[in-house]
Short mmCIF file of C-alpha atoms and ligand atoms in Angstrom, two decimals:
data_model
loop_
_atom_site.label_atom_id
_atom_site.label_comp_id
_atom_site.label_asym_id
_atom_site.label_seq_id
_atom_site.Cartn_x
_atom_site.Cartn_y
_atom_site.Cartn_z
CA MET A 8 90.50 49.84 119.75
CA GLY A 9 91.10 47.61 116.76
CA ILE A 10 90.02 46.51 113.30
CA ILE A 11 87.53 43.98 112.01
CA GLU A 12 88.87 41.24 109.80
CA PHE A 13 86.78 39.10 107.43
CA SER A 14 88.11 35.67 106.55
CA ALA A 15 88.09 34.93 102.85
CA ASN A 16 86.07 31.78 103.24
CA GLY A 17 83.08 33.59 104.53
CA GLY A 18 83.45 32.70 108.27
CA ASP A 19 82.57 35.01 111.10
CA PRO A 20 84.28 38.41 111.27
CA ARG A 21 86.97 38.81 113.80
CA TRP A 22 87.85 41.78 115.88
CA ILE A 23 91.56 42.28 116.18
CA PRO A 24 92.49 44.58 119.08
CA THR A 25 95.33 47.00 118.45
CA GLU A 26 97.91 47.77 121.09
CA GLU A 27 97.43 51.51 121.20
CA VAL A 28 94.25 53.54 121.45
CA ASN A 29 94.71 55.57 118.33
CA VAL A 30 91.36 56.15 116.82
CA LYS A 31 91.12 57.60 113.39
CA ARG A 32 87.42 57.27 112.49
CA ILE A 33 84.27 56.74 114.45
CA GLY A 34 80.57 56.50 113.61
CA VAL A 35 77.33 57.68 115.26
CA LEU A 36 73.75 56.57 114.79
CA THR A 37 70.38 57.23 116.35
CA SER A 38 68.06 54.22 116.71
CA GLY A 39 64.54 53.29 118.11
CA GLY A 40 62.05 56.02 118.96
CA ASP A 41 63.34 59.50 118.40
CA ALA A 42 63.74 61.85 121.41
CA PRO A 43 64.15 65.57 121.72
CA GLY A 44 67.87 66.31 122.36
CA MET A 45 69.25 63.59 119.97
CA ASN A 46 70.45 66.40 117.72
CA ALA A 47 72.21 68.12 120.60
CA ALA A 48 74.03 64.80 121.31
CA ILE A 49 74.98 64.38 117.68
CA ARG A 50 76.37 67.87 117.69
CA ALA A 51 78.42 67.33 120.77
CA ILE A 52 79.73 64.00 119.43
CA VAL A 53 80.82 65.55 116.05
CA ARG A 54 82.46 68.47 117.74
CA THR A 55 84.35 66.34 120.25
CA ALA A 56 85.60 64.08 117.52
CA LEU A 57 86.77 66.88 115.38
CA ALA A 58 88.45 68.56 118.36
CA ASN A 59 90.41 65.27 118.78
CA SER A 60 91.31 65.05 115.05
CA VAL A 61 89.07 61.97 114.66
CA GLU A 62 86.90 61.59 111.53
CA ILE A 63 83.23 61.16 112.15
CA VAL A 64 80.69 59.37 110.04
CA GLY A 65 76.92 59.55 110.55
CA VAL A 66 74.93 56.38 109.85
CA LYS A 67 71.43 57.09 108.51
CA ARG A 68 68.19 55.38 109.83
CA GLY A 69 69.81 53.56 112.71
CA TYR A 70 70.84 49.95 112.27
CA ASP A 71 69.09 49.86 108.96
CA GLY A 72 71.63 52.23 107.53
CA LEU A 73 74.48 50.18 108.99
CA ILE A 74 73.05 47.13 107.16
CA THR A 75 72.81 48.91 103.78
CA GLY A 76 75.92 51.02 104.28
CA ASP A 77 74.04 54.37 104.20
CA THR A 78 76.60 56.74 105.77
CA VAL A 79 77.47 60.40 105.57
CA SER A 80 80.72 62.05 106.53
CA MET A 81 80.19 64.84 109.08
CA ASP A 82 81.87 68.11 109.84
CA GLY A 83 81.19 71.22 111.79
CA ASP A 84 78.74 72.49 109.19
CA SER A 85 76.66 69.32 109.38
CA VAL A 86 75.79 70.03 113.00
CA ALA A 87 75.35 73.84 112.81
CA ASN A 88 72.01 75.23 113.89
CA ILE A 89 70.59 71.88 115.08
CA VAL A 90 70.88 72.10 118.89
CA HIS A 91 67.29 73.38 119.20
CA LEU A 92 65.79 70.85 116.83
CA GLY A 93 63.54 67.91 117.78
CA GLY A 94 63.79 64.59 116.00
CA THR A 95 67.10 63.40 114.71
CA ILE A 96 69.01 64.66 111.59
CA LEU A 97 70.40 61.17 111.09
CA GLU A 98 66.81 59.74 111.12
CA THR A 99 66.02 56.57 112.96
CA ALA A 100 64.30 53.20 112.61
CA ARG A 101 63.30 50.09 114.61
CA SER A 102 65.39 47.71 112.55
CA ALA A 103 63.89 44.20 112.00
CA GLY A 104 66.96 43.28 109.94
CA PHE A 105 69.41 43.93 112.75
CA MET A 106 67.60 41.40 114.90
CA THR A 107 68.85 38.63 112.54
CA LYS A 108 72.42 37.30 112.50
CA GLU A 109 72.65 37.92 108.80
CA GLY A 110 71.58 41.56 109.26
CA ARG A 111 74.21 42.06 111.91
CA ARG A 112 76.83 40.40 109.66
CA LYS A 113 76.11 42.93 106.93
CA ALA A 114 76.27 45.69 109.47
CA ILE A 115 79.72 44.54 110.74
CA ARG A 116 80.81 44.38 107.11
CA THR A 117 79.81 48.04 106.64
CA LEU A 118 81.89 48.97 109.73
CA ALA A 119 84.90 47.19 108.19
CA GLU A 120 84.49 48.62 104.73
CA LYS A 121 83.99 52.22 106.04
CA LYS A 122 86.93 51.73 108.46
CA ILE A 123 84.78 52.72 111.41
CA GLU A 124 86.83 51.78 114.47
CA GLY A 125 84.26 52.80 117.17
CA LEU A 126 80.55 53.32 117.08
CA ILE A 127 78.35 55.54 119.26
CA LEU A 128 74.67 54.45 119.59
CA ILE A 129 72.08 57.01 120.71
CA GLY A 130 68.89 55.23 121.67
CA GLY A 131 67.02 53.22 124.35
CA ASP A 132 66.75 49.66 125.59
CA GLY A 133 66.13 48.12 122.22
CA THR A 134 69.09 49.94 120.69
CA PHE A 135 71.33 48.67 123.54
CA ARG A 136 70.13 45.05 123.10
CA GLY A 137 71.33 45.42 119.50
CA GLY A 138 74.53 47.00 120.73
CA THR A 139 75.16 44.14 123.09
CA GLU A 140 74.86 41.61 120.21
CA LEU A 141 77.10 43.80 118.02
CA THR A 142 79.75 43.86 120.73
CA ARG A 143 79.48 40.13 121.30
CA GLU A 144 79.66 39.13 117.61
CA SER A 145 82.22 41.54 116.35
CA GLY A 146 84.10 42.85 119.28
CA VAL A 147 83.83 46.34 117.81
CA SER A 148 84.07 49.24 120.26
CA VAL A 149 80.55 50.37 120.93
CA VAL A 150 79.53 53.04 123.31
CA GLY A 151 75.87 53.97 124.08
CA VAL A 152 74.18 57.32 124.86
CA PRO A 153 70.79 57.00 126.50
CA GLY A 154 68.22 58.73 124.31
CA THR A 155 64.53 57.92 124.80
CA ILE A 156 61.56 59.79 126.25
CA ASP A 157 60.67 56.83 128.41
CA ASN A 158 63.56 57.16 130.91
CA ASP A 159 63.59 53.45 131.19
CA VAL A 160 67.29 52.82 130.86
CA PHE A 161 69.34 51.59 133.78
CA GLY A 162 72.55 53.40 134.39
CA THR A 163 71.47 57.02 134.18
CA ASP A 164 69.19 59.15 136.31
CA TYR A 165 67.72 60.69 133.21
CA THR A 166 67.60 59.83 129.53
CA ILE A 167 67.85 62.40 126.80
CA GLY A 168 64.30 63.50 125.73
CA PHE A 169 62.56 62.58 128.98
CA ASP A 170 62.51 66.14 130.37
CA THR A 171 61.02 67.55 127.17
CA ALA A 172 58.37 64.83 127.04
CA VAL A 173 57.35 65.48 130.65
CA ASN A 174 57.02 69.15 129.98
CA THR A 175 54.98 68.49 126.80
CA ALA A 176 52.67 66.20 128.77
CA LEU A 177 52.48 68.76 131.53
CA GLU A 178 51.43 71.50 129.12
CA ALA A 179 48.71 69.25 127.85
CA ILE A 180 47.46 68.41 131.37
CA ASP A 181 47.34 72.09 132.18
CA ARG A 182 45.21 72.66 129.07
CA ILE A 183 42.94 69.73 129.85
CA ARG A 184 42.42 71.12 133.36
CA ASP A 185 40.83 74.24 131.83
CA THR A 186 38.23 72.30 129.89
CA ALA A 187 37.72 69.70 132.71
CA LEU A 188 36.87 72.53 135.14
CA SER A 189 34.68 74.33 132.62
CA HIS A 190 32.52 71.22 131.89
CA GLU A 191 32.88 69.50 135.22
CA ARG A 192 34.33 66.29 133.73
CA LEU A 193 36.67 63.56 134.68
CA PHE A 194 39.60 63.18 132.22
CA PHE A 195 41.91 60.28 131.57
CA VAL A 196 45.17 61.61 130.16
CA GLU A 197 47.34 58.80 128.75
CA VAL A 198 51.11 59.22 128.40
CA MET A 199 53.82 57.10 127.08
CA GLY A 200 56.40 55.14 129.08
CA ASN A 201 57.07 51.63 127.61
CA HIS A 202 56.02 49.47 130.68
CA THR A 203 57.21 52.24 133.09
CA GLY A 204 55.56 55.15 134.85
CA PHE A 205 58.30 57.73 134.61
CA ILE A 206 56.51 60.19 132.38
CA ALA A 207 53.23 59.63 134.16
CA PHE A 208 54.83 60.13 137.58
CA GLU A 209 56.49 63.42 136.88
CA SER A 210 53.82 64.91 134.67
CA GLY A 211 51.11 63.70 137.07
CA ILE A 212 52.77 65.28 140.19
CA ALA A 213 53.66 68.50 138.35
CA GLY A 214 50.18 68.74 136.75
CA GLY A 215 48.34 68.16 140.08
CA ALA A 216 46.51 65.09 138.86
CA GLN A 217 44.06 63.42 141.19
CA GLU A 218 45.05 59.83 140.43
CA LEU A 219 47.94 58.06 138.85
CA LEU A 220 47.78 54.73 137.04
CA ILE A 221 51.35 53.37 136.63
CA PRO A 222 52.75 49.82 136.42
CA GLU A 223 54.97 50.40 139.49
CA VAL A 224 51.92 50.99 141.73
CA PRO A 225 49.17 48.71 140.48
CA MET A 226 45.62 49.84 141.32
CA SER A 227 42.36 47.84 140.73
CA ILE A 228 39.44 49.47 138.86
CA ASP A 229 37.43 49.05 141.99
CA ASP A 230 39.98 50.95 144.10
CA LEU A 231 40.22 53.70 141.47
CA CYS A 232 36.43 54.03 141.33
CA SER A 233 36.01 54.20 145.17
CA LYS A 234 38.74 56.79 145.38
CA LEU A 235 37.16 58.94 142.65
CA GLN A 236 33.69 58.44 144.13
CA GLU A 237 34.96 59.59 147.50
CA LYS A 238 36.41 62.79 145.89
CA PHE A 239 33.21 63.54 144.01
CA LYS A 240 31.22 63.00 147.23
CA GLN A 241 33.43 65.52 148.94
CA GLY A 242 32.50 68.00 146.32
CA ARG A 243 35.19 67.75 143.62
CA ARG A 244 33.57 68.64 140.28
CA SER A 245 36.36 67.67 137.93
CA ALA A 246 39.39 65.30 137.98
CA ILE A 247 42.39 64.21 136.03
CA VAL A 248 43.79 60.68 136.06
CA VAL A 249 47.19 60.32 134.41
CA VAL A 250 47.57 56.84 132.90
CA ALA A 251 50.81 55.25 131.67
CA GLU A 252 50.19 53.52 128.37
CA VAL A 253 52.23 50.35 129.37
CA GLU A 254 51.89 48.14 126.25
CA LYS A 255 50.57 50.35 123.50
CA PRO A 256 48.52 53.48 123.18
CA GLY A 257 44.76 53.28 123.97
CA VAL A 258 44.53 51.37 127.25
CA SER A 259 42.79 54.45 128.86
CA PHE A 260 39.72 53.96 126.59
CA GLN A 261 38.99 50.59 128.32
CA ILE A 262 39.78 51.96 131.76
CA ALA A 263 37.45 55.03 131.25
CA GLN A 264 34.67 52.63 130.03
CA GLN A 265 35.10 50.38 133.09
CA VAL A 266 34.95 53.40 135.42
CA ARG A 267 31.83 54.80 133.59
CA ASP A 268 30.11 51.47 134.25
CA ARG A 269 30.58 52.02 138.00
CA VAL A 270 30.84 55.73 138.55
CA ASP A 271 28.16 58.14 137.46
CA PHE A 272 30.35 61.12 136.28
CA GLU A 273 30.88 62.35 132.79
CA SER A 274 34.32 61.56 131.48
CA ARG A 275 36.62 61.98 128.45
CA VAL A 276 39.92 60.44 127.30
CA CYS A 277 42.93 62.13 125.82
CA VAL A 278 45.76 60.02 124.47
CA LEU A 279 48.81 62.22 124.03
CA GLY A 280 50.69 59.74 121.88
CA HIS A 281 53.50 60.82 119.65
CA ILE A 282 53.10 64.50 120.47
CA GLN A 283 55.35 63.60 123.37
CA ARG A 284 58.21 62.55 121.11
CA GLY A 285 58.50 65.83 119.03
CA GLY A 286 59.33 69.44 119.75
CA SER A 287 62.30 71.57 120.68
CA PRO A 288 64.33 70.01 123.53
CA THR A 289 64.31 71.73 126.91
CA ALA A 290 67.51 73.29 128.23
CA ARG A 291 67.92 70.31 130.57
CA ASP A 292 67.82 67.90 127.70
CA ARG A 293 70.24 69.94 125.58
CA VAL A 294 72.69 70.13 128.41
CA LEU A 295 72.47 66.43 129.26
CA ALA A 296 72.82 65.48 125.61
CA SER A 297 75.91 67.68 125.27
CA LYS A 298 77.54 66.30 128.35
CA LEU A 299 76.87 62.67 127.40
CA GLY A 300 77.82 63.19 123.75
CA ILE A 301 81.24 64.50 124.84
CA ALA A 302 81.57 61.66 127.39
CA ALA A 303 80.82 59.07 124.68
CA VAL A 304 83.64 60.13 122.36
CA LYS A 305 86.06 60.46 125.24
CA ALA A 306 85.06 56.94 126.39
CA LEU A 307 85.96 55.58 122.94
CA LEU A 308 89.25 57.45 122.93
CA GLU A 309 90.11 55.97 126.35
CA GLY A 310 89.57 52.49 124.90
CA ARG A 311 86.19 51.72 126.55
CA LYS A 312 83.80 49.42 124.82
CA GLY A 313 80.45 47.64 125.39
CA CYS A 314 79.21 50.27 127.72
CA MET A 315 76.78 53.22 128.04
CA VAL A 316 77.62 56.67 129.34
CA GLY A 317 75.03 58.02 131.75
CA GLU A 318 74.72 60.66 134.39
CA VAL A 319 74.10 59.67 138.00
CA ARG A 320 73.96 62.40 140.65
CA SER A 321 75.51 64.87 138.08
CA GLU A 322 78.57 62.53 137.53
CA VAL A 323 79.24 60.72 134.23
CA VAL A 324 79.17 56.97 134.92
CA TYR A 325 79.75 53.94 132.66
CA THR A 326 77.40 50.93 132.72
CA GLY A 327 77.92 47.64 130.94
CA MET A 328 75.60 47.68 127.86
CA GLU A 329 73.92 44.47 128.95
CA ASP A 330 72.87 45.98 132.28
CA THR A 331 71.27 49.04 130.60
CA TRP A 332 68.40 46.85 129.41
CA GLY A 333 68.88 43.72 131.58
CA LYS A 334 68.52 45.49 134.93
CA LYS A 335 65.33 47.26 135.91
CA LYS A 336 65.46 50.99 136.64
CA GLU A 337 63.27 51.80 139.62
CA LEU A 338 61.17 55.00 140.16
CA TYR A 339 63.03 57.28 142.67
CA ALA A 340 63.52 56.24 146.24
CA GLY A 341 60.59 57.23 148.34
CA PHE A 342 58.20 57.55 145.39
CA ASP A 343 55.53 55.46 147.14
CA GLU A 344 55.32 57.90 150.03
CA LEU A 345 55.00 60.82 147.61
CA ILE A 346 52.23 59.12 145.82
CA LYS A 347 50.41 58.24 149.09
CA ILE A 348 50.51 61.91 150.13
CA LEU A 349 49.87 63.70 146.89
CA PHE A 350 47.25 61.31 145.44
CA GLN A 351 45.12 60.45 148.45
O1 F6P B 9 60.00 56.21 122.19
C1 F6P B 9 59.53 55.28 123.18
C2 F6P B 9 58.12 55.00 122.83
O2 F6P B 9 57.58 56.29 122.75
C3 F6P B 9 57.26 54.20 123.80
O3 F6P B 9 56.82 54.78 124.92
C4 F6P B 9 56.16 53.80 122.89
O4 F6P B 9 55.40 52.71 123.32
C5 F6P B 9 56.80 53.53 121.54
O5 F6P B 9 57.90 54.38 121.53
C6 F6P B 9 55.98 53.77 120.36
O6 F6P B 9 56.78 54.12 119.27
P1 F6P B 9 56.53 53.71 117.75
O7 F6P B 9 55.15 54.13 117.36
O8 F6P B 9 57.55 54.51 117.06
O9 F6P B 9 56.79 52.18 117.69
#
């Protein structure tokens, strides 16, 4: 641990490490897209800090609040009755200001002024890119907790919020199946994923979709059409194609139109969008958030910095923050065989 020192002549802030790990005050913020379970993580972090006689400060609206100094001191009462709530009580933002050196300088000044000796970041890849810069430029002790519905963070089997989002998408797919069957239609159900197919893969398998369009297994429109045509020829009267949004919501409208131009079958599109981000977290997300929240505070108390706590095969592991967004997280081993068998 240590303290941040500003030179009087306006030079760069300096991180001065202290000999002993004797933390008195830490901060927590949520950043990027919100994810169900973030509140359970905040709760675990606050409780672990208090149990170790460490003061805990909440930073509002992610890095934006760090830049403006918008903080709130937290106690047991501030995290009572929040474990079941979606969203984040600290609010969140995709901070444009923090992407600038000047913004980060202001943020570092806030940390110094508020005497925050260690900072826990709950978020996804964008949050950890910012955390990497913060560590590099200030040396401040930063520990990450993976919180994003996309599950696209290297260094953890699952991110907080992913399980809830998959179950939300699954519920929607089950509902769509009812109307698809009743009207004998083809449906394109688009889910989020930020350039990955994690949500599509799990909700598609669990929802018994006929086809899966994910970046990890590219499929041409021609191949998709011939596969669908074959199924309709064999007598199938409705079908569901789960599509990963990749870049931004709406890609499935173009895909559906291209399929309509080639395949004579009535179809509809349903983009699930931000519905996937809200709602009460599942038990799995609450438990993961609690475990990782506790692990993050303990990591700071042990003197760790510039890393993320994650869970791999049920064990808490630490990954260098740069690797969490710099390394690509793959779909599970053997996923291609599973796809071949279940989506033939
Ligand atoms: O939270 C992650 C994510 O849901 C991505 O899958 C999606 O592309 C993005 O956030 C959209 O979020 P926003 O509308 O808040 O920018």
